Short mmCIF file of C-alpha atoms in Angstrom, two decimals:
data_model
loop_
_atom_site.label_atom_id
_atom_site.label_comp_id
_atom_site.label_asym_id
_atom_site.label_seq_id
_atom_site.Cartn_x
_atom_site.Cartn_y
_atom_site.Cartn_z
CA UNK L 161 -4.36 -60.11 -89.25
CA UNK L 162 -1.45 -62.44 -90.19
CA UNK L 163 -3.66 -65.50 -90.41
CA UNK L 164 -6.70 -65.38 -92.74
CA UNK L 165 -9.13 -68.15 -92.22
CA UNK L 166 -10.54 -67.42 -95.75
CA UNK L 167 -7.09 -68.21 -97.21
CA UNK L 168 -5.53 -70.69 -94.76
CA UNK L 169 -8.59 -72.59 -93.55
CA UNK L 170 -8.02 -73.94 -90.13
CA UNK L 171 -4.67 -73.35 -88.46
CA UNK L 172 -3.57 -77.12 -88.71
CA UNK L 173 -0.26 -76.29 -86.84
CA UNK L 174 1.65 -79.24 -88.07
CA UNK L 175 0.85 -78.61 -91.78
CA UNK L 176 3.79 -77.61 -93.95
CA UNK L 177 4.16 -73.96 -95.14
CA UNK L 178 4.28 -73.59 -98.86
CA UNK L 179 6.29 -70.91 -100.44
CA UNK L 180 3.16 -69.18 -101.48
CA UNK L 181 1.69 -69.45 -97.86
CA UNK L 182 4.88 -68.01 -96.46
CA UNK L 183 4.69 -65.07 -98.90
CA UNK L 184 1.13 -64.38 -97.72
CA UNK L 185 1.88 -64.64 -94.09
CA UNK L 186 5.10 -62.54 -94.22
CA UNK L 187 3.38 -59.80 -96.37
CA UNK L 188 0.47 -59.47 -93.95
CA UNK L 189 2.89 -59.62 -90.90
CA UNK L 190 4.79 -56.77 -92.64
CA UNK L 191 1.63 -54.67 -92.72
CA UNK L 192 0.64 -55.44 -96.36
CA UNK L 193 3.31 -53.05 -97.91
CA UNK L 194 2.65 -51.67 -101.32
CA UNK L 195 4.53 -53.12 -104.18
CA UNK L 196 6.41 -50.73 -106.41
CA UNK L 197 5.20 -50.70 -109.97
CA UNK L 198 8.63 -52.00 -111.27
CA UNK L 199 8.14 -55.13 -109.07
CA UNK L 200 4.46 -55.89 -109.89
CA UNK L 201 4.20 -58.83 -112.20
CA UNK L 202 0.60 -59.41 -111.90
CA UNK L 203 0.96 -62.00 -109.29
CA UNK L 204 -0.58 -61.69 -105.85
CA UNK L 205 0.62 -58.55 -104.05
CA UNK L 206 2.25 -60.92 -101.42
CA UNK L 207 4.32 -62.91 -104.03
CA UNK L 208 5.22 -59.60 -105.86
CA UNK L 209 6.40 -58.20 -102.57
CA UNK L 210 8.67 -61.14 -101.54
CA UNK L 211 10.02 -61.44 -104.95
CA UNK L 212 10.62 -57.59 -105.32
CA UNK L 213 12.35 -57.39 -102.02
CA UNK L 214 14.46 -60.51 -102.54
CA UNK L 215 13.00 -62.22 -99.61
CA UNK L 216 12.14 -65.24 -101.79
CA UNK L 217 13.25 -65.90 -105.31
CA UNK L 218 11.72 -67.07 -108.58
CA UNK L 219 12.85 -69.97 -110.76
CA UNK L 220 15.30 -69.28 -113.52
CA UNK L 221 12.40 -68.86 -115.87
CA UNK L 222 11.03 -66.07 -113.80
CA UNK L 223 8.03 -67.99 -112.42
CA UNK L 224 7.33 -68.19 -108.65
CA UNK L 225 7.09 -71.56 -107.44
CA UNK L 226 4.28 -71.28 -104.72
CA UNK L 227 3.39 -74.96 -104.30
CA UNK L 228 6.41 -76.65 -102.85
CA UNK L 229 6.74 -76.38 -99.10
CA UNK L 230 9.37 -74.18 -97.69
CA UNK L 231 12.32 -75.76 -95.94
CA UNK L 232 13.46 -74.62 -92.49
CA UNK L 233 16.77 -73.24 -94.12
CA UNK L 234 14.61 -71.48 -96.69
CA UNK L 235 12.49 -69.79 -94.02
CA UNK L 236 15.59 -68.71 -91.86
CA UNK L 237 17.12 -67.23 -95.20
CA UNK L 238 13.90 -65.37 -96.11
CA UNK L 239 13.50 -63.86 -92.62
CA UNK L 240 17.15 -62.89 -92.57
CA UNK L 241 16.89 -61.18 -95.82
CA UNK L 242 13.89 -59.17 -94.69
CA UNK L 243 15.95 -58.13 -91.67
CA UNK L 244 18.66 -56.79 -93.96
CA UNK L 245 21.09 -59.67 -93.51
CA UNK L 246 22.34 -58.74 -90.12
CA UNK L 247 25.76 -59.89 -89.18
CA UNK L 248 25.98 -61.76 -85.74
CA UNK L 249 29.04 -63.46 -84.27
CA UNK L 250 28.92 -67.21 -84.60
CA UNK L 251 27.25 -68.69 -81.67
CA UNK L 252 27.94 -72.07 -79.99
CA UNK L 253 27.51 -74.94 -82.38
CA UNK L 254 24.01 -75.55 -83.26
CA UNK L 255 23.53 -79.34 -83.59
CA UNK L 256 22.77 -80.11 -87.26
CA UNK L 257 23.90 -76.86 -88.67
CA UNK L 258 26.78 -76.77 -91.22
CA UNK L 259 28.66 -73.70 -90.34
CA UNK L 260 29.66 -73.33 -94.02
CA UNK L 261 26.09 -73.68 -95.42
CA UNK L 262 24.49 -70.59 -97.20
CA UNK L 263 21.76 -70.48 -94.50
CA UNK L 264 24.21 -70.62 -91.57
CA UNK L 265 24.28 -66.97 -90.93
CA UNK L 266 20.41 -66.70 -90.92
CA UNK L 267 20.07 -69.62 -88.44
CA UNK L 268 22.71 -68.10 -86.19
CA UNK L 269 21.03 -64.73 -86.40
CA UNK L 270 17.82 -66.38 -85.16
CA UNK L 271 19.72 -68.29 -82.37
CA UNK L 272 21.36 -65.11 -81.26
CA UNK L 273 17.99 -63.56 -80.41
CA UNK L 274 16.76 -66.79 -78.68
CA UNK L 275 14.60 -67.87 -81.47
CA UNK L 276 14.74 -71.53 -81.67
CA UNK L 277 11.60 -72.49 -83.52
CA UNK L 278 13.63 -74.32 -86.17
CA UNK L 279 15.64 -76.43 -83.84
CA UNK L 280 13.38 -79.60 -83.30
CA UNK L 281 14.37 -82.63 -81.18
CA UNK L 282 17.77 -80.83 -80.32
CA UNK L 283 18.83 -80.40 -83.98
CA UNK L 284 18.42 -78.09 -86.87
CA UNK L 285 17.27 -79.96 -90.00
CA UNK L 286 17.87 -77.67 -92.95
CA UNK L 287 15.76 -79.67 -95.58
CA UNK L 288 12.84 -80.43 -93.28
CA UNK L 289 9.63 -78.80 -94.01
CA UNK L 290 8.61 -75.55 -92.10
CA UNK L 291 5.56 -76.18 -90.20
CA UNK L 292 2.85 -73.50 -89.54
CA UNK L 293 3.47 -73.55 -85.86
CA UNK L 294 7.09 -72.96 -86.42
CA UNK L 295 6.44 -69.91 -88.75
CA UNK L 296 4.07 -68.48 -86.09
CA UNK L 297 6.82 -68.94 -83.36
CA UNK L 298 9.34 -67.21 -85.70
CA UNK L 299 7.22 -64.32 -86.47
CA UNK L 300 6.26 -63.80 -82.86
CA UNK L 301 9.92 -64.02 -81.62
CA UNK L 302 10.94 -61.44 -84.26
CA UNK L 303 7.95 -59.29 -83.44
CA UNK L 304 8.89 -59.22 -79.75
CA UNK L 305 12.65 -58.42 -80.29
CA UNK L 306 13.27 -55.09 -82.03
CA UNK L 307 17.12 -55.63 -81.60
CA UNK L 308 16.76 -58.57 -84.13
CA UNK L 309 16.90 -56.00 -86.98
CA UNK L 310 20.25 -54.58 -88.02
CA UNK L 311 18.52 -51.29 -89.14
CA UNK L 312 14.89 -50.43 -88.73
CA UNK L 313 12.93 -53.06 -90.60
CA UNK L 314 12.34 -52.19 -94.21
CA UNK L 315 8.57 -52.39 -93.63
CA UNK L 316 6.34 -51.63 -90.66
CA UNK L 317 6.12 -54.92 -88.63
CA UNK L 318 2.85 -55.97 -86.95
CA UNK L 319 3.11 -56.96 -83.26
CA UNK L 320 0.58 -59.66 -83.54
CA UNK L 321 1.87 -63.05 -84.78
#
């Protein structure tokens, strides 16, 4: 139920994931959680949910930028926020990861759970676009590892990624 051919068309695994696409996939993966009225801004339920939970942010003017593709750093941060910002000990150096970057704790959290979908060619490239196949690997890895969540997930996670 995470992928919807009516919305995403063919899988096209190498295609970039847009911020709007990430919102839709994450929302369906989380079990299509309801959006509280205070967070509903008459956008799609998926976008209202990711914005309302702080998983993704809006522009300064309050609009959600759905069209640009999501970076690998942005995807790591979004999933880390969804997990409750768990703290993990710094791991061995991840090639390409700046340990002082805002996204470093999120990438280290993924690495601590053996989820290496964002490390391509032996290095993490923060500004590179997230590909659909990488998002599927991230969601599958997180679905299979309940210890990845600091506390019970804030939503009911689907096991199928």
